[in-house]
mmCIF file of C-alpha atoms in Angstrom:
data_model
loop_
_atom_site.group_PDB
_atom_site.id
_atom_site.type_symbol
_atom_site.label_atom_id
_atom_site.label_comp_id
_atom_site.label_asym_id
_atom_site.label_seq_id
_atom_site.Cartn_x
_atom_site.Cartn_y
_atom_site.Cartn_z
ATOM 1 C CA UNK A 914 87.089 87.065 111.189
ATOM 2 C CA UNK A 915 83.802 88.113 112.606
ATOM 3 C CA UNK A 916 83.071 87.158 116.079
ATOM 4 C CA UNK A 917 79.624 87.759 117.216
ATOM 5 C CA UNK A 918 77.181 86.476 120.029
ATOM 6 C CA UNK A 919 74.778 83.973 119.310
ATOM 7 C CA UNK A 920 71.988 86.339 120.702
ATOM 8 C CA UNK A 921 72.675 88.849 117.913
ATOM 9 C CA UNK A 922 72.682 86.350 115.183
ATOM 10 C CA UNK A 923 69.364 84.839 116.396
ATOM 11 C CA UNK A 924 67.987 88.375 116.224
ATOM 12 C CA UNK A 925 69.294 88.970 112.836
ATOM 13 C CA UNK A 926 68.066 85.836 111.490
ATOM 14 C CA UNK A 927 64.449 86.531 113.106
ATOM 15 C CA UNK A 928 64.403 89.982 111.472
ATOM 16 C CA UNK A 929 65.326 88.330 108.127
ATOM 17 C CA UNK A 930 62.638 85.629 108.507
ATOM 18 C CA UNK A 931 59.987 88.140 109.645
ATOM 19 C CA UNK A 932 60.324 90.435 106.675
ATOM 20 C CA UNK A 933 60.795 87.551 104.272
ATOM 21 C CA UNK A 934 60.158 87.558 101.116
ATOM 22 C CA UNK A 935 61.166 91.238 101.262
ATOM 23 C CA UNK A 936 64.931 91.898 101.923
ATOM 24 C CA UNK A 937 65.687 92.863 105.620
ATOM 25 C CA UNK A 938 68.589 95.101 106.724
ATOM 26 C CA UNK A 939 70.255 96.609 109.989
ATOM 27 C CA UNK A 940 73.164 97.486 111.851
ATOM 28 C CA UNK A 941 75.223 96.078 114.750
ATOM 29 C CA UNK A 942 76.996 98.821 116.279
ATOM 30 C CA UNK A 943 80.149 98.391 118.590
ATOM 31 C CA UNK A 944 82.323 100.718 120.408
ATOM 32 C CA UNK A 945 84.855 102.536 118.172
ATOM 33 C CA UNK A 946 87.804 100.554 117.200
ATOM 34 C CA UNK A 947 86.698 97.469 119.148
ATOM 35 C CA UNK A 948 85.492 95.478 116.123
ATOM 36 C CA UNK A 949 82.926 93.959 118.719
ATOM 37 C CA UNK A 950 79.330 93.969 117.499
ATOM 38 C CA UNK A 951 77.255 94.723 120.536
ATOM 39 C CA UNK A 952 73.856 96.861 119.885
ATOM 40 C CA UNK A 953 71.620 95.252 117.160
ATOM 41 C CA UNK A 954 69.544 97.901 115.230
ATOM 42 C CA UNK A 955 67.054 96.503 112.785
ATOM 43 C CA UNK A 956 66.425 99.219 110.176
ATOM 44 C CA UNK A 957 63.464 99.856 107.711
ATOM 45 C CA UNK A 958 63.945 98.528 104.266
ATOM 46 C CA UNK A 959 62.722 101.776 102.562
ATOM 47 C CA UNK A 960 62.636 99.912 99.114
ATOM 48 C CA UNK A 961 60.334 97.245 100.668
ATOM 49 C CA UNK A 962 61.608 94.964 97.827
ATOM 50 C CA UNK A 963 62.254 91.166 97.481
ATOM 51 C CA UNK A 964 65.520 92.139 95.620
ATOM 52 C CA UNK A 965 66.684 95.522 96.728
ATOM 53 C CA UNK A 966 67.105 97.283 99.990
ATOM 54 C CA UNK A 967 67.880 100.755 101.001
ATOM 55 C CA UNK A 968 68.072 102.573 104.516
ATOM 56 C CA UNK A 969 65.567 105.166 104.875
ATOM 57 C CA UNK A 970 67.688 108.271 104.839
ATOM 58 C CA UNK A 971 66.138 110.087 108.068
ATOM 59 C CA UNK A 972 66.479 106.645 109.956
ATOM 60 C CA UNK A 973 70.042 106.278 108.667
ATOM 61 C CA UNK A 974 70.924 109.805 109.925
ATOM 62 C CA UNK A 975 69.471 109.361 113.220
ATOM 63 C CA UNK A 976 71.039 106.041 113.788
ATOM 64 C CA UNK A 977 74.520 107.057 112.608
ATOM 65 C CA UNK A 978 74.244 110.419 115.006
ATOM 66 C CA UNK A 979 73.490 108.174 117.748
ATOM 67 C CA UNK A 980 76.276 105.879 117.321
ATOM 68 C CA UNK A 981 78.432 108.992 117.110
ATOM 69 C CA UNK A 982 77.209 110.239 120.224
ATOM 70 C CA UNK A 983 77.838 106.979 122.036
ATOM 71 C CA UNK A 984 81.324 106.726 120.460
ATOM 72 C CA UNK A 985 80.265 103.626 118.555
ATOM 73 C CA UNK A 986 80.480 102.673 114.808
ATOM 74 C CA UNK A 987 78.672 100.289 112.583
ATOM 75 C CA UNK A 988 80.725 96.976 113.137
ATOM 76 C CA UNK A 989 78.213 94.798 111.131
ATOM 77 C CA UNK A 990 75.865 96.004 108.306
ATOM 78 C CA UNK A 991 73.671 93.193 107.355
ATOM 79 C CA UNK A 992 70.913 92.277 104.854
ATOM 80 C CA UNK A 993 69.028 89.361 103.451
ATOM 81 C CA UNK A 994 68.862 87.928 100.375
ATOM 82 C CA UNK A 995 65.381 85.994 100.132
ATOM 83 C CA UNK A 996 65.598 83.586 97.030
ATOM 84 C CA UNK A 997 69.408 83.369 96.423
ATOM 85 C CA UNK A 998 72.784 82.653 98.295
ATOM 86 C CA UNK A 999 74.400 84.727 101.083
ATOM 87 C CA UNK A 1000 76.591 86.292 98.799
ATOM 88 C CA UNK A 1001 77.246 89.982 97.936
ATOM 89 C CA UNK A 1002 75.463 90.920 94.517
ATOM 90 C CA UNK A 1003 77.184 93.472 92.050
ATOM 91 C CA UNK A 1004 74.711 95.882 93.591
ATOM 92 C CA UNK A 1005 75.835 95.061 97.131
ATOM 93 C CA UNK A 1006 79.451 95.548 96.177
ATOM 94 C CA UNK A 1007 78.859 98.789 94.092
ATOM 95 C CA UNK A 1008 77.277 100.389 97.071
ATOM 96 C CA UNK A 1009 79.290 99.359 99.946
ATOM 97 C CA UNK A 1010 80.109 102.403 101.686
ATOM 98 C CA UNK A 1011 81.656 101.428 104.960
ATOM 99 C CA UNK A 1012 84.988 99.897 104.418
ATOM 100 C CA UNK A 1013 85.500 99.114 108.175
ATOM 101 C CA UNK A 1014 82.047 97.352 108.431
ATOM 102 C CA UNK A 1015 81.577 93.376 108.145
ATOM 103 C CA UNK A 1016 78.989 92.970 105.624
ATOM 104 C CA UNK A 1017 76.819 90.065 106.999
ATOM 105 C CA UNK A 1018 74.385 88.305 104.544
ATOM 106 C CA UNK A 1019 71.663 86.050 105.763
ATOM 107 C CA UNK A 1020 69.832 83.860 103.024
ATOM 108 C CA UNK A 1021 66.283 83.182 103.962
ATOM 109 C CA UNK A 1022 65.629 80.935 100.685
ATOM 110 C CA UNK A 1023 65.451 77.722 102.891
ATOM 111 C CA UNK A 1024 63.094 78.088 105.833
ATOM 112 C CA UNK A 1025 64.884 75.443 107.947
ATOM 113 C CA UNK A 1026 68.496 76.160 107.324
ATOM 114 C CA UNK A 1027 70.523 79.051 108.788
ATOM 115 C CA UNK A 1028 72.591 80.414 106.127
ATOM 116 C CA UNK A 1029 74.967 83.447 107.209
ATOM 117 C CA UNK A 1030 78.149 84.666 105.447
ATOM 118 C CA UNK A 1031 80.442 87.646 106.348
ATOM 119 C CA UNK A 1032 82.532 89.632 103.810
ATOM 120 C CA UNK A 1033 84.830 92.914 103.685
ATOM 121 C CA UNK A 1034 83.970 95.034 100.785
ATOM 122 C CA UNK A 1035 86.699 97.540 100.286
ATOM 123 C CA UNK A 1036 87.216 99.441 96.909
ATOM 124 C CA UNK A 1037 85.071 96.882 95.152
ATOM 125 C CA UNK A 1038 86.924 93.914 96.379
ATOM 126 C CA UNK A 1039 84.942 91.153 98.153
ATOM 127 C CA UNK A 1040 86.818 89.165 100.580
ATOM 128 C CA UNK A 1041 84.936 86.566 102.620
ATOM 129 C CA UNK A 1042 85.986 85.923 106.195
ATOM 130 C CA UNK A 1043 84.946 83.118 108.879
ATOM 131 C CA UNK A 1044 82.133 83.786 111.177
ATOM 132 C CA UNK A 1045 82.445 82.927 114.891
ATOM 133 C CA UNK A 1046 79.615 82.780 116.805
ATOM 134 C CA UNK A 1047 79.933 82.989 120.508
ATOM 135 C CA UNK A 1048 77.430 80.854 122.381
ATOM 136 C CA UNK A 1049 76.229 81.806 125.813
ATOM 137 C CA UNK A 1050 78.263 80.603 128.621
ATOM 138 C CA UNK A 1051 77.626 76.756 129.368
ATOM 139 C CA UNK A 1052 78.329 74.731 132.402
ATOM 140 C CA UNK A 1053 81.968 73.733 131.981
ATOM 141 C CA UNK A 1054 81.327 70.708 134.068
ATOM 142 C CA UNK A 1055 78.549 69.305 132.120
ATOM 143 C CA UNK A 1056 79.388 66.227 130.021
ATOM 144 C CA UNK A 1057 78.937 67.043 126.430
ATOM 145 C CA UNK A 1058 80.685 66.321 123.023
ATOM 146 C CA UNK A 1059 81.517 68.577 120.472
ATOM 147 C CA UNK A 1060 82.025 68.269 116.622
ATOM 148 C CA UNK A 1061 85.135 69.291 115.004
ATOM 149 C CA UNK A 1062 85.528 73.251 114.744
ATOM 150 C CA UNK A 1063 83.139 73.686 117.915
ATOM 151 C CA UNK A 1064 83.868 74.136 121.299
ATOM 152 C CA UNK A 1065 81.515 74.550 124.264
ATOM 153 C CA UNK A 1066 81.386 78.411 123.703
ATOM 154 C CA UNK A 1067 81.746 79.038 119.901
ATOM 155 C CA UNK A 1068 80.819 77.672 116.487
ATOM 156 C CA UNK A 1069 83.285 78.317 113.801
ATOM 157 C CA UNK A 1070 81.951 78.797 110.263
ATOM 158 C CA UNK A 1071 84.661 78.521 107.712
ATOM 159 C CA UNK A 1072 84.232 80.402 104.288
ATOM 160 C CA UNK A 1073 82.698 78.407 101.564
ATOM 161 C CA UNK A 1074 85.007 76.948 99.014
ATOM 162 C CA UNK A 1075 84.971 77.693 95.419
ATOM 163 C CA UNK A 1076 85.105 81.430 95.422
ATOM 164 C CA UNK B 155 81.250 131.665 111.741
ATOM 165 C CA UNK B 156 81.392 128.826 109.108
ATOM 166 C CA UNK B 157 79.787 125.595 108.214
ATOM 167 C CA UNK B 158 80.805 122.276 109.880
ATOM 168 C CA UNK B 159 80.789 119.460 107.342
ATOM 169 C CA UNK B 160 80.835 115.659 108.655
ATOM 170 C CA UNK B 161 82.811 113.639 106.566
ATOM 171 C CA UNK B 162 82.038 109.763 106.467
ATOM 172 C CA UNK B 163 84.994 107.286 106.550
ATOM 173 C CA UNK B 164 85.125 106.445 102.786
ATOM 174 C CA UNK B 165 85.661 110.092 101.882
ATOM 175 C CA UNK B 166 88.168 110.864 104.594
ATOM 176 C CA UNK B 167 91.107 110.197 102.240
ATOM 177 C CA UNK B 168 90.211 113.598 100.621
ATOM 178 C CA UNK B 169 90.349 115.484 103.979
ATOM 179 C CA UNK B 170 93.753 113.921 105.220
ATOM 180 C CA UNK B 171 91.592 111.852 107.548
ATOM 181 C CA UNK B 172 89.621 114.507 109.183
ATOM 182 C CA UNK B 173 86.363 113.613 110.275
ATOM 183 C CA UNK B 174 84.988 117.266 110.093
ATOM 184 C CA UNK B 175 86.067 120.082 107.893
ATOM 185 C CA UNK B 176 84.902 123.727 107.637
ATOM 186 C CA UNK B 177 83.461 125.487 104.622
ATOM 187 C CA UNK B 178 81.702 128.247 103.444
ATOM 188 C CA UNK B 179 78.951 128.995 100.695
ATOM 189 C CA UNK B 180 75.322 130.196 100.805
ATOM 190 C CA UNK B 181 74.011 126.913 98.801
ATOM 191 C CA UNK B 182 75.359 123.478 99.004
ATOM 192 C CA UNK B 183 76.604 123.756 95.427
ATOM 193 C CA UNK B 184 78.750 127.030 96.622
ATOM 194 C CA UNK B 185 79.853 124.958 99.816
ATOM 195 C CA UNK B 186 80.933 121.858 97.680
ATOM 196 C CA UNK B 187 83.008 124.221 95.409
ATOM 197 C CA UNK B 188 84.646 125.619 98.469
ATOM 198 C CA UNK B 189 85.342 122.293 99.842
ATOM 199 C CA UNK B 190 86.791 120.935 96.646
ATOM 200 C CA UNK B 191 89.305 124.074 96.470
ATOM 201 C CA UNK B 192 91.107 122.563 99.608
ATOM 202 C CA UNK B 193 90.004 118.876 99.283
ATOM 203 C CA UNK B 194 90.566 118.293 95.716
ATOM 204 C CA UNK B 195 88.518 115.356 94.299
ATOM 205 C CA UNK B 196 85.753 115.631 97.235
ATOM 206 C CA UNK B 197 83.133 117.272 95.058
ATOM 207 C CA UNK B 198 83.439 114.638 92.122
ATOM 208 C CA UNK B 199 82.254 111.900 94.725
ATOM 209 C CA UNK B 200 79.261 113.779 95.395
ATOM 210 C CA UNK B 201 78.198 115.363 92.219
ATOM 211 C CA UNK B 202 77.754 113.333 88.908
ATOM 212 C CA UNK B 203 79.057 114.558 85.475
ATOM 213 C CA UNK B 204 75.332 115.880 84.805
ATOM 214 C CA UNK B 205 75.567 118.229 87.733
ATOM 215 C CA UNK B 206 73.185 116.361 90.119
ATOM 216 C CA UNK B 207 73.925 114.890 93.324
ATOM 217 C CA UNK B 208 74.622 111.436 93.244
ATOM 218 C CA UNK B 209 71.681 109.250 94.039
ATOM 219 C CA UNK B 210 73.374 107.016 96.632
ATOM 220 C CA UNK B 211 75.034 109.662 98.690
ATOM 221 C CA UNK B 212 72.838 111.130 101.521
ATOM 222 C CA UNK B 213 73.564 115.025 102.328
ATOM 223 C CA UNK B 214 71.791 116.460 105.441
ATOM 224 C CA UNK B 215 71.590 119.944 106.485
ATOM 225 C CA UNK B 216 71.101 119.973 110.088
ATOM 226 C CA UNK B 217 68.356 117.409 110.448
ATOM 227 C CA UNK B 218 66.964 117.753 106.758
ATOM 228 C CA UNK B 219 67.678 115.493 103.684
ATOM 229 C CA UNK B 220 68.815 118.241 101.040
ATOM 230 C CA UNK B 221 66.557 116.276 98.614
ATOM 231 C CA UNK B 222 63.778 118.041 100.322
ATOM 232 C CA UNK B 223 65.574 121.300 100.444
ATOM 233 C CA UNK B 224 66.449 121.778 96.684
ATOM 234 C CA UNK B 225 69.420 119.353 96.504
ATOM 235 C CA UNK B 226 72.379 121.489 95.364
ATOM 236 C CA UNK B 227 70.319 124.497 95.499
ATOM 237 C CA UNK B 228 69.635 124.051 99.159
ATOM 238 C CA UNK B 229 70.183 127.518 101.003
ATOM 239 C CA UNK B 230 72.893 127.454 103.867
ATOM 240 C CA UNK B 231 73.598 129.686 106.787
ATOM 241 C CA UNK B 232 76.629 130.280 108.877
ATOM 242 C CA UNK B 233 76.156 127.790 111.744
ATOM 243 C CA UNK B 234 74.703 125.098 109.734
ATOM 244 C CA UNK B 235 75.743 121.644 110.109
ATOM 245 C CA UNK B 236 76.229 119.447 106.996
ATOM 246 C CA UNK B 237 76.336 115.574 107.408
ATOM 247 C CA UNK B 238 77.505 113.438 104.451
ATOM 248 C CA UNK B 239 76.662 109.730 104.690
ATOM 249 C CA UNK B 240 77.070 107.024 101.932
ATOM 250 C CA UNK B 241 73.510 105.445 101.519
ATOM 251 C CA UNK B 242 73.441 101.933 102.645
ATOM 252 C CA UNK B 243 71.811 100.012 99.666
ATOM 253 C CA UNK B 244 71.983 96.756 97.895
ATOM 254 C CA UNK B 245 70.236 93.568 97.430
ATOM 255 C CA UNK B 246 69.976 90.486 95.283
ATOM 256 C CA UNK B 247 68.592 92.670 92.054
ATOM 257 C CA UNK B 248 70.832 93.060 89.300
ATOM 258 C CA UNK B 249 73.140 96.355 89.424
ATOM 259 C CA UNK B 250 71.982 97.870 86.151
ATOM 260 C CA UNK B 251 68.418 96.775 86.382
ATOM 261 C CA UNK B 252 68.307 98.268 90.035
ATOM 262 C CA UNK B 253 69.686 101.618 88.727
ATOM 263 C CA UNK B 254 67.577 101.548 85.844
ATOM 264 C CA UNK B 255 64.324 100.845 87.841
ATOM 265 C CA UNK B 256 65.083 103.829 90.358
ATOM 266 C CA UNK B 257 66.435 106.248 87.755
ATOM 267 C CA UNK B 258 69.742 106.519 89.434
ATOM 268 C CA UNK B 259 73.160 107.062 88.078
ATOM 269 C CA UNK B 260 75.021 103.813 87.639
ATOM 270 C CA UNK B 261 78.182 105.639 88.996
ATOM 271 C CA UNK B 262 78.329 104.602 92.589
ATOM 272 C CA UNK B 263 80.073 106.580 95.445
ATOM 273 C CA UNK B 264 83.251 104.776 96.677
#
């Protein structure tokens, strides 16, 4: 499962919408071994394409070194699909080179719908995982009602069926 | 002195889990051959059967991408730092089409 703050998800979706119809890409770094995404780093898509993304090689080096210096690792690697579903393409699977990362996909095909899914990609095998979005702390005394699968501080997105 | 090489997570199976290894060589090609003698199979993940660098791996000497330094012919000196990073790439485009468009090897680094 990927557990991630609402503010980071909002920033990723905003990045993806901003770059639409080109694909957007980036990283969320977190402390080594914590599996907790903390620091959002939007990256340039060097391919500037609607159907392909690639980190700029010099920015990639700079950001990876910076994470190393701060004892961080890439907890989440994200990119957007701008006309298709948020599911890893064969290209995504072939080039997935960080076995410890959560591969987060955002689809911007529907302007009003938030479509995010998360995957592990190890040795060419894709495994979808649930995403738990942690909402900012709310007043526990406020009277509210919650839908099934939600609590005051989290929203759980189950994996989509049929895969 | 030797050349320090930083190994990405995905290739640490070849280095017994080591994050950095040391090697020697006056060019990148010589360094990779030297590393392969102790970490068998590593070179094959970086160099294609045709003898070029895999397109989807980035290798840096100090702060420079080796593609701008002559790729495998890049000159090395004792004390240089070499960093290997698997390129982060993908997208909705078909894999074969992407590889063809970009003139890349279809053999990815895994």
